Coordinates of C-alpha atoms in Angstrom, one line a residue:
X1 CA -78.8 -14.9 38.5
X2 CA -81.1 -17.8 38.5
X3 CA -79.9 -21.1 39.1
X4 CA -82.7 -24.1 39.7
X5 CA -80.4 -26.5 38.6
X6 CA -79.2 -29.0 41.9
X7 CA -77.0 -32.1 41.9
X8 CA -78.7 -35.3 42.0
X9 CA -75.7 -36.9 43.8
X10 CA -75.7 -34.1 45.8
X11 CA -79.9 -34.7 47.2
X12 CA -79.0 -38.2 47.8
X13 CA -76.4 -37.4 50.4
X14 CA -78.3 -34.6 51.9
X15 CA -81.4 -37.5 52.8
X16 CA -78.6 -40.4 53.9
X17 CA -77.0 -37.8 56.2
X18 CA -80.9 -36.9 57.4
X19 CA -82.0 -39.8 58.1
X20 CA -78.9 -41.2 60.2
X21 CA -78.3 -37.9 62.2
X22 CA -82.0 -38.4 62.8
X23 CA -81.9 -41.7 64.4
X24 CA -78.6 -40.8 65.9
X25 CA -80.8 -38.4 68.5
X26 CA -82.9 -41.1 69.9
X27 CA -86.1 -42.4 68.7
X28 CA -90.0 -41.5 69.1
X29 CA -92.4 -43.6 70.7
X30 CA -95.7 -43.9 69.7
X31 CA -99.2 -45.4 68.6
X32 CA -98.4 -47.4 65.1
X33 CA -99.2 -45.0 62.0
X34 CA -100.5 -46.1 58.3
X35 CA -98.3 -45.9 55.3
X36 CA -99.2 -43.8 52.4
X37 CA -98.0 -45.5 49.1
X38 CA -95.8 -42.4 48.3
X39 CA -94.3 -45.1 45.7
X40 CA -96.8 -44.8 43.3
X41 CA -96.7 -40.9 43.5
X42 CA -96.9 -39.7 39.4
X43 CA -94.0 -39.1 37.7
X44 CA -95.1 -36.4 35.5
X45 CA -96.7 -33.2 37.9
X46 CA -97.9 -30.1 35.7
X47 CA -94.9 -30.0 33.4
X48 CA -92.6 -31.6 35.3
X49 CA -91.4 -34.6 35.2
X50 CA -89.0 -37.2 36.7
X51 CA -86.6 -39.5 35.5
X52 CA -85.6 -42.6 37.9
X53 CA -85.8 -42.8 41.9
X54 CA -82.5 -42.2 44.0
X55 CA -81.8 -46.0 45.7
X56 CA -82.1 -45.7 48.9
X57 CA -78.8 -46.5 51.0
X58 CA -79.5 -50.1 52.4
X59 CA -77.9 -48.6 55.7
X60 CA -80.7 -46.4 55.8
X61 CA -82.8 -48.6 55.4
X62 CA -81.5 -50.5 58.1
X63 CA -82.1 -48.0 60.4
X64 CA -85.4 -47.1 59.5
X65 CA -87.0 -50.2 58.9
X66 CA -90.3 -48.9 58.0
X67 CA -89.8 -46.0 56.3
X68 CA -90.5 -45.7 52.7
X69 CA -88.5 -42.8 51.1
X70 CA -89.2 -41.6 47.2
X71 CA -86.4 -39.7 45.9
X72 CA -86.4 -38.5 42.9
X73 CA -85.6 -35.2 40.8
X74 CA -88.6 -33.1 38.6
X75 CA -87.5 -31.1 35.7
X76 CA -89.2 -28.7 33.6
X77 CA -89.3 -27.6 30.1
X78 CA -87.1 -24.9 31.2
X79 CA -84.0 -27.4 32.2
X80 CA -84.9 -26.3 35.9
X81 CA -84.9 -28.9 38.7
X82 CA -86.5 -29.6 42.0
X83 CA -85.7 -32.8 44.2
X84 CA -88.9 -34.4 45.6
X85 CA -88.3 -36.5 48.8
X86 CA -91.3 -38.3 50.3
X87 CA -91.2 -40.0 53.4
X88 CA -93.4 -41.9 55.0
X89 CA -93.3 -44.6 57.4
X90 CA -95.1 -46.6 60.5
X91 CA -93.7 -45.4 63.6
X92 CA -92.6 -42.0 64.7
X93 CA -89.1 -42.1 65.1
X94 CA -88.5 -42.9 61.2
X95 CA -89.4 -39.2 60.4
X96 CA -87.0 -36.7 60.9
X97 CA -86.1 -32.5 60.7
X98 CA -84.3 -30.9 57.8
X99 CA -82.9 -28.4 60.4
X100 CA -81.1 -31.5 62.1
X101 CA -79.2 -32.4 58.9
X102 CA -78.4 -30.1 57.0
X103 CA -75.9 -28.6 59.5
X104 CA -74.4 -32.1 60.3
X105 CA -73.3 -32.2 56.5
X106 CA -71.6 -29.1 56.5
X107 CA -74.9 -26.7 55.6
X108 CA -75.0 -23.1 56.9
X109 CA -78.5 -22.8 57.2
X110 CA -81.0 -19.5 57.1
X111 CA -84.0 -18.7 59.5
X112 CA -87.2 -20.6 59.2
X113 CA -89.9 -19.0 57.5
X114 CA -93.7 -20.3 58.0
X115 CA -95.1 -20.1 54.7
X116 CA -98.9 -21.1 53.8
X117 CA -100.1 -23.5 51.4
X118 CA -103.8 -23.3 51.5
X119 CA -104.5 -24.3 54.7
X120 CA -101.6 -26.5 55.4
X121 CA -98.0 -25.2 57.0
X122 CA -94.6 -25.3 55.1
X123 CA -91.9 -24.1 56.1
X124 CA -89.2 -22.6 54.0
X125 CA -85.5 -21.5 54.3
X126 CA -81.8 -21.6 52.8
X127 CA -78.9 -23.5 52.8
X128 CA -75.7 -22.5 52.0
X129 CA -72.2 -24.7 51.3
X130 CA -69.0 -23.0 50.0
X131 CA -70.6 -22.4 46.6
X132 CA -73.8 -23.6 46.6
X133 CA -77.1 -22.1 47.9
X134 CA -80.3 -24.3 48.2
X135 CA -83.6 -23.2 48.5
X136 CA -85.7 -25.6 50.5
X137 CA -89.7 -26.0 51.1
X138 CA -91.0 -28.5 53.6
X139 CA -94.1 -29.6 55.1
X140 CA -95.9 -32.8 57.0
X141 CA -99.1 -34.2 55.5
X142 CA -101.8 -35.8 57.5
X143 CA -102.9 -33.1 60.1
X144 CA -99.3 -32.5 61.8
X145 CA -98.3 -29.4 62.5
X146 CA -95.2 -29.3 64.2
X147 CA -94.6 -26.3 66.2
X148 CA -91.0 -24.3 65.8
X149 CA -87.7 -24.9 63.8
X150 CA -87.0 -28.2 65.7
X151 CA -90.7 -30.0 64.9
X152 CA -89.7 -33.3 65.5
X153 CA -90.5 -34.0 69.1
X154 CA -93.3 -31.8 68.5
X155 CA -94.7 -34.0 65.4
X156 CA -94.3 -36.7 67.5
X157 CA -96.5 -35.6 70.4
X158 CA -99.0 -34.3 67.6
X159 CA -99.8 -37.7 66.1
X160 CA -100.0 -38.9 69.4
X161 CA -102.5 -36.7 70.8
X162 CA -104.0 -37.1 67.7
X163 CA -104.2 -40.7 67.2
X164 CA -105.8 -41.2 71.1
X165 CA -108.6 -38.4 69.9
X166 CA -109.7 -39.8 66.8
X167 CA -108.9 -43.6 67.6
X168 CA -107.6 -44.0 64.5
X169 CA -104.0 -44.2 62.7
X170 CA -102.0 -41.1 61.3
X171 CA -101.7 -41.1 57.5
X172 CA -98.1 -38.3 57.6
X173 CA -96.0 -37.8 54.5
X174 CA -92.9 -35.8 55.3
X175 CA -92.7 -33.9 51.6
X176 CA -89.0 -31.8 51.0
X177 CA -88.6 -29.6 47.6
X178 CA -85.0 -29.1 47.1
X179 CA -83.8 -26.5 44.1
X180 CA -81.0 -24.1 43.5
X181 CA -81.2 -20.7 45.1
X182 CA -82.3 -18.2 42.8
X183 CA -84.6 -15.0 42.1
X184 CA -87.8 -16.9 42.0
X185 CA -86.6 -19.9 44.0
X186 CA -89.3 -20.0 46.5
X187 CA -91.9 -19.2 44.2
X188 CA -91.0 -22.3 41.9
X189 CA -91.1 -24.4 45.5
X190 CA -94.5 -23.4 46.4
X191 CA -96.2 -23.9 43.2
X192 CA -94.7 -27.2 43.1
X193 CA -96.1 -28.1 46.3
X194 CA -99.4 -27.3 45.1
X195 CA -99.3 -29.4 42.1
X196 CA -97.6 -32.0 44.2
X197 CA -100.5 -31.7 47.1
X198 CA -103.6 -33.0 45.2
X199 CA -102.2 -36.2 44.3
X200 CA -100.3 -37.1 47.7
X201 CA -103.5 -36.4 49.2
X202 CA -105.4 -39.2 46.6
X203 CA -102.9 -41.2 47.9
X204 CA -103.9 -40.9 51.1
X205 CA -107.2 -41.4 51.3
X206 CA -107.1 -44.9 48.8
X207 CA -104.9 -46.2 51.4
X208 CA -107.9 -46.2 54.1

């Protein structure tokens, strides 16, 4: 039976619990990155379209103080939903790893699978909560590959490495597609991320 449908509510405590069990760990160090105006990402993508941003918890915002999250929900034609989160921020330790919080809210979560999007790595699993069953797609922007199911130390040392090679500052966007598990669930997520790529990456390179 498909189900894209997902609680607004819902996305908005999954990216509070995120971001604090993220910080909670410790934080990066690191060269200074560049922001990538992820506010100004479109609200209509293809045929979807969103209605207003999430707030963002002021605690979170406290404890990433320069991160800039987008949070907002796309629907379709079709009444099906998918939760955009952009994050993007200037130092390292304001980024975190879905497979850290999801499980600290309560999440039963599925193996990791590397899925391709052109040439850029996503990653793509399940997670599952008395009744409800996500379906989630995620990915880093900006040349960072993280290696393995817990990418964050690895992202870290990525940008780094990177950053000293190139002399220059890291553009990453942290990009999550949320939607209700169904039979084409992970199709849906992928060609959303490929409608959602070309403009993140305009953003990207007008912020030079």
């Amino acid at each position: 039976m498909q189900n894209n449908k997902i609680s607004a509510v819902g996305g908005l405590v999954i990216v509070l619990v995120a971001l604090v069990a993220n910080h909670a760990i410790g934080r990066i160090g690191g060269s200074e990155l560049h922001r990538v105006p992820v506010w100004d990402f479109p609200r209509a993508v293809g045929g979807w379209h969103a209605g207003a941003d999430l707030p963002v918890d002021p605690r979170v915002q406290k404890i990433l103080p320069t991160a800039r999250i987008v949070d907002r929900v796309y629907s379709d034609n079709a009444s099906r939903q998918i939760s955009l989160t952009l994050l993007t921020a200037t130092e390292y330790q304001d980024f975190h790893d879905p497979n850290m919080c999801f499980p600290a809210q309560g999440w039963e979560l599925s193996p990791v699978h590397e899925v391709k999007l052109g040439d850029l790595r996503a990653y793509s699993m399940s997670a599952k909560r008395d009744n409800e069953k996500l379906a989630v797609l995620y990915f880093w922007t900006g040349g960072v590959i993280p290696e393995g199911q817990w990418g964050r130390v690895q992202l870290g040392r990525l940008m780094t490495i990177r950053n000293r090679l190139t002399n220059e500052q890291g553009q990453p966007v942290f990009v999550r597609l949320v939607t209700g598990a169904g039979t084409d669930s992970d199709k849906l997520l992928t060609d959303f991320a490929a409608q959602v790529l070309p403009p993140l990456n305009q953003l990207a390179r007008a912020s030079h």
